[in-house]
Backbone as JSON Lines, residues from 0, in Angstrom:
{"i":0,"aa":"R","n":[100.12,1.77,182.57],"ca":[100.14,1.38,181.16],"c":[98.96,2.0,180.44]}
{"i":1,"aa":"R","n":[99.12,2.19,179.18],"ca":[98.04,2.7,178.34],"c":[97.73,1.65,177.28]}
{"i":2,"aa":"H","n":[96.5,1.22,177.25],"ca":[96.1,0.16,176.33],"c":[95.25,0.67,175.18]}
{"i":3,"aa":"A","n":[94.35,1.63,175.5],"ca":[93.43,2.12,174.49],"c":[93.08,3.57,174.8]}
{"i":4,"aa":"Q","n":[92.52,4.24,173.8],"ca":[92.14,5.63,173.95],"c":[90.75,5.83,173.37]}
{"i":5,"aa":"I","n":[89.93,6.58,174.09],"ca":[88.62,6.99,173.58],"c":[88.68,8.49,173.35]}
{"i":6,"aa":"R","n":[88.38,8.9,172.12],"ca":[88.37,10.33,171.79],"c":[86.94,10.76,171.61]}
{"i":7,"aa":"I","n":[86.58,11.81,172.32],"ca":[85.23,12.37,172.25],"c":[85.28,13.64,171.42]}
{"i":8,"aa":"G","n":[84.27,13.88,170.61],"ca":[84.22,15.12,169.83],"c":[85.15,15.11,168.64]}
{"i":9,"aa":"T","n":[85.29,13.95,168.01],"ca":[86.12,13.85,166.82],"c":[85.38,14.47,165.64]}
{"i":10,"aa":"G","n":[86.09,14.65,164.56],"ca":[85.48,15.22,163.36],"c":[84.31,14.4,162.85]}
{"i":11,"aa":"A","n":[84.32,13.09,163.12],"ca":[83.23,12.22,162.68],"c":[81.98,12.43,163.52]}
{"i":12,"aa":"G","n":[82.14,13.14,164.66],"ca":[80.99,13.4,165.51],"c":[80.64,12.26,166.45]}
{"i":13,"aa":"R","n":[81.37,11.17,166.36],"ca":[81.11,10.03,167.24],"c":[82.36,9.75,168.06]}
{"i":14,"aa":"P","n":[82.19,9.24,169.28],"ca":[83.35,8.82,170.06],"c":[84.09,7.71,169.32]}
{"i":15,"aa":"M","n":[85.43,7.77,169.36],"ca":[86.24,6.79,168.64],"c":[87.19,6.11,169.61]}
{"i":16,"aa":"L","n":[87.29,4.78,169.48],"ca":[88.19,3.96,170.3],"c":[89.37,3.53,169.43]}
{"i":17,"aa":"T","n":[90.59,3.67,169.98],"ca":[91.79,3.24,169.29],"c":[92.64,2.4,170.23]}
{"i":18,"aa":"D","n":[93.1,1.25,169.76],"ca":[94.04,0.44,170.54],"c":[95.41,1.1,170.42]}
{"i":19,"aa":"L","n":[96.13,1.17,171.53],"ca":[97.44,1.83,171.55],"c":[98.59,0.83,171.51]}
{"i":20,"aa":"G","n":[98.39,-0.27,170.8],"ca":[99.44,-1.27,170.65],"c":[99.53,-2.23,171.82]}
{"i":21,"aa":"S","n":[98.41,-2.43,172.51],"ca":[98.42,-3.35,173.66],"c":[98.73,-4.78,173.19]}
{"i":22,"aa":"T","n":[99.41,-5.52,174.03],"ca":[99.84,-6.88,173.69],"c":[98.68,-7.79,173.37]}
{"i":23,"aa":"N","n":[97.65,-7.77,174.21],"ca":[96.53,-8.69,174.05],"c":[95.36,-8.09,173.28]}
{"i":24,"aa":"G","n":[95.47,-6.85,172.86],"ca":[94.45,-6.23,172.04],"c":[93.31,-5.62,172.82]}
{"i":25,"aa":"T","n":[92.51,-4.87,172.1],"ca":[91.3,-4.23,172.61],"c":[90.16,-4.74,171.76]}
{"i":26,"aa":"F","n":[89.02,-5.03,172.39],"ca":[87.89,-5.62,171.68],"c":[86.61,-4.84,171.94]}
{"i":27,"aa":"V","n":[85.76,-4.76,170.94],"ca":[84.41,-4.19,171.09],"c":[83.44,-5.27,170.68]}
{"i":28,"aa":"H","n":[82.59,-5.69,171.59],"ca":[81.63,-6.78,171.35],"c":[82.33,-8.02,170.79]}
{"i":29,"aa":"G","n":[83.54,-8.32,171.31],"ca":[84.25,-9.52,170.9],"c":[85.07,-9.39,169.63]}
{"i":30,"aa":"E","n":[85.0,-8.26,168.95],"ca":[85.76,-8.04,167.71],"c":[87.0,-7.21,168.02]}
{"i":31,"aa":"R","n":[88.16,-7.68,167.59],"ca":[89.41,-6.96,167.84],"c":[89.41,-5.61,167.13]}
{"i":32,"aa":"V","n":[89.86,-4.59,167.83],"ca":[89.97,-3.25,167.27],"c":[91.29,-3.18,166.5]}
{"i":33,"aa":"T","n":[91.21,-2.89,165.19],"ca":[92.4,-2.84,164.35],"c":[92.69,-1.43,163.83]}
{"i":34,"aa":"G","n":[91.81,-0.51,164.12],"ca":[91.97,0.88,163.72],"c":[90.97,1.7,164.5]}
{"i":35,"aa":"P","n":[90.89,3.0,164.26],"ca":[89.9,3.81,164.95],"c":[88.5,3.23,164.75]}
{"i":36,"aa":"T","n":[87.81,3.0,165.86],"ca":[86.51,2.32,165.84],"c":[85.46,3.19,166.49]}
{"i":37,"aa":"P","n":[84.38,3.54,165.76],"ca":[83.33,4.36,166.37],"c":[82.62,3.6,167.48]}
{"i":38,"aa":"L","n":[82.26,4.31,168.54],"ca":[81.55,3.72,169.67],"c":[80.13,4.25,169.72]}
{"i":39,"aa":"A","n":[79.24,3.41,170.2],"ca":[77.85,3.81,170.43],"c":[77.48,3.47,171.87]}
{"i":40,"aa":"D","n":[76.47,4.13,172.37],"ca":[76.01,3.89,173.73],"c":[75.71,2.41,173.93]}
{"i":41,"aa":"G","n":[76.29,1.83,174.98],"ca":[76.05,0.42,175.29],"c":[77.1,-0.54,174.76]}
{"i":42,"aa":"D","n":[78.04,-0.05,173.93],"ca":[79.09,-0.94,173.43],"c":[79.92,-1.48,174.6]}
{"i":43,"aa":"V","n":[80.29,-2.76,174.51],"ca":[81.11,-3.39,175.54],"c":[82.55,-3.44,175.03]}
{"i":44,"aa":"I","n":[83.46,-2.83,175.81],"ca":[84.88,-2.76,175.47],"c":[85.62,-3.69,176.4]}
{"i":45,"aa":"K","n":[86.52,-4.52,175.84],"ca":[87.31,-5.42,176.67],"c":[88.8,-5.17,176.42]}
{"i":46,"aa":"V","n":[89.52,-4.95,177.52],"ca":[90.97,-4.79,177.49],"c":[91.51,-5.76,178.52]}
{"i":47,"aa":"G","n":[92.28,-6.76,178.08],"ca":[92.75,-7.78,178.99],"c":[91.57,-8.53,179.58]}
{"i":48,"aa":"S","n":[91.54,-8.64,180.91],"ca":[90.43,-9.35,181.57],"c":[89.33,-8.41,182.03]}
{"i":49,"aa":"V","n":[89.43,-7.13,181.66],"ca":[88.47,-6.12,182.12],"c":[87.5,-5.75,181.0]}
{"i":50,"aa":"S","n":[86.21,-5.8,181.31],"ca":[85.18,-5.36,180.37],"c":[84.45,-4.16,180.95]}
{"i":51,"aa":"V","n":[84.2,-3.17,180.11],"ca":[83.43,-1.99,180.53],"c":[82.38,-1.7,179.47]}
{"i":52,"aa":"K","n":[81.29,-1.12,179.92],"ca":[80.23,-0.72,179.0],"c":[80.36,0.78,178.76]}
{"i":53,"aa":"F","n":[80.48,1.18,177.5],"ca":[80.57,2.58,177.14],"c":[79.19,3.2,177.23]}
{"i":54,"aa":"R","n":[79.09,4.31,177.95],"ca":[77.81,5.02,178.05],"c":[78.03,6.43,177.53]}
{"i":55,"aa":"E","n":[77.15,6.86,176.65],"ca":[77.26,8.18,176.04],"c":[76.16,9.08,176.57]}
{"i":56,"aa":"W","n":[76.57,10.2,177.13],"ca":[75.61,11.18,177.66],"c":[74.96,11.91,176.51]}
{"i":57,"aa":"R","n":[73.65,11.97,176.51],"ca":[72.93,12.59,175.39],"c":[72.09,13.78,175.84]}
{"i":58,"aa":"G","n":[72.67,14.69,176.62],"ca":[71.95,15.91,177.0],"c":[70.76,15.64,177.88]}
{"i":59,"aa":"G","n":[69.77,16.5,177.77],"ca":[68.6,16.37,178.63],"c":[68.89,16.97,179.99]}
{"i":60,"aa":"S","n":[68.5,16.31,181.01],"ca":[68.71,16.77,182.37],"c":[70.19,16.75,182.73]}
{"i":61,"aa":"S","n":[70.61,17.73,183.52],"ca":[72.0,17.75,183.96],"c":[72.19,16.97,185.24]}
{"i":62,"aa":"R","n":[71.13,16.34,185.73],"ca":[71.22,15.54,186.94],"c":[71.79,14.17,186.64]}
{"i":63,"aa":"T","n":[72.58,13.66,187.53],"ca":[73.12,12.31,187.37],"c":[72.53,11.41,188.44]}
{"i":64,"aa":"R","n":[72.52,10.12,188.2],"ca":[72.02,9.14,189.16],"c":[73.18,8.34,189.69]}
{"i":65,"aa":"R","n":[73.14,8.12,190.97],"ca":[74.15,7.26,191.57],"c":[73.77,5.8,191.31]}
{"i":66,"aa":"I","n":[74.73,5.03,190.86],"ca":[74.5,3.61,190.59],"c":[75.07,2.83,191.75]}
{"i":67,"aa":"R","n":[74.26,2.01,192.35],"ca":[74.72,1.18,193.45],"c":[74.8,-0.26,192.97]}
{"i":68,"aa":"G","n":[75.83,-0.93,193.38],"ca":[75.96,-2.29,192.9],"c":[76.67,-3.13,193.79]}
């Protein structure tokens, strides 16, 4: 199933989140997404019972860190 879409490199220059007509909706920081919504680093996105934190890469070092949890 497809619930939401994140587009990177939009004309606005910011990542944009769009709900794709999901039954229970898509939320950013508890607010229902009703149209294209700009995302910022650290925004919490919730789809159904799943929450994820959006992280935006901002250049600098090309090295990545492994996250253990």
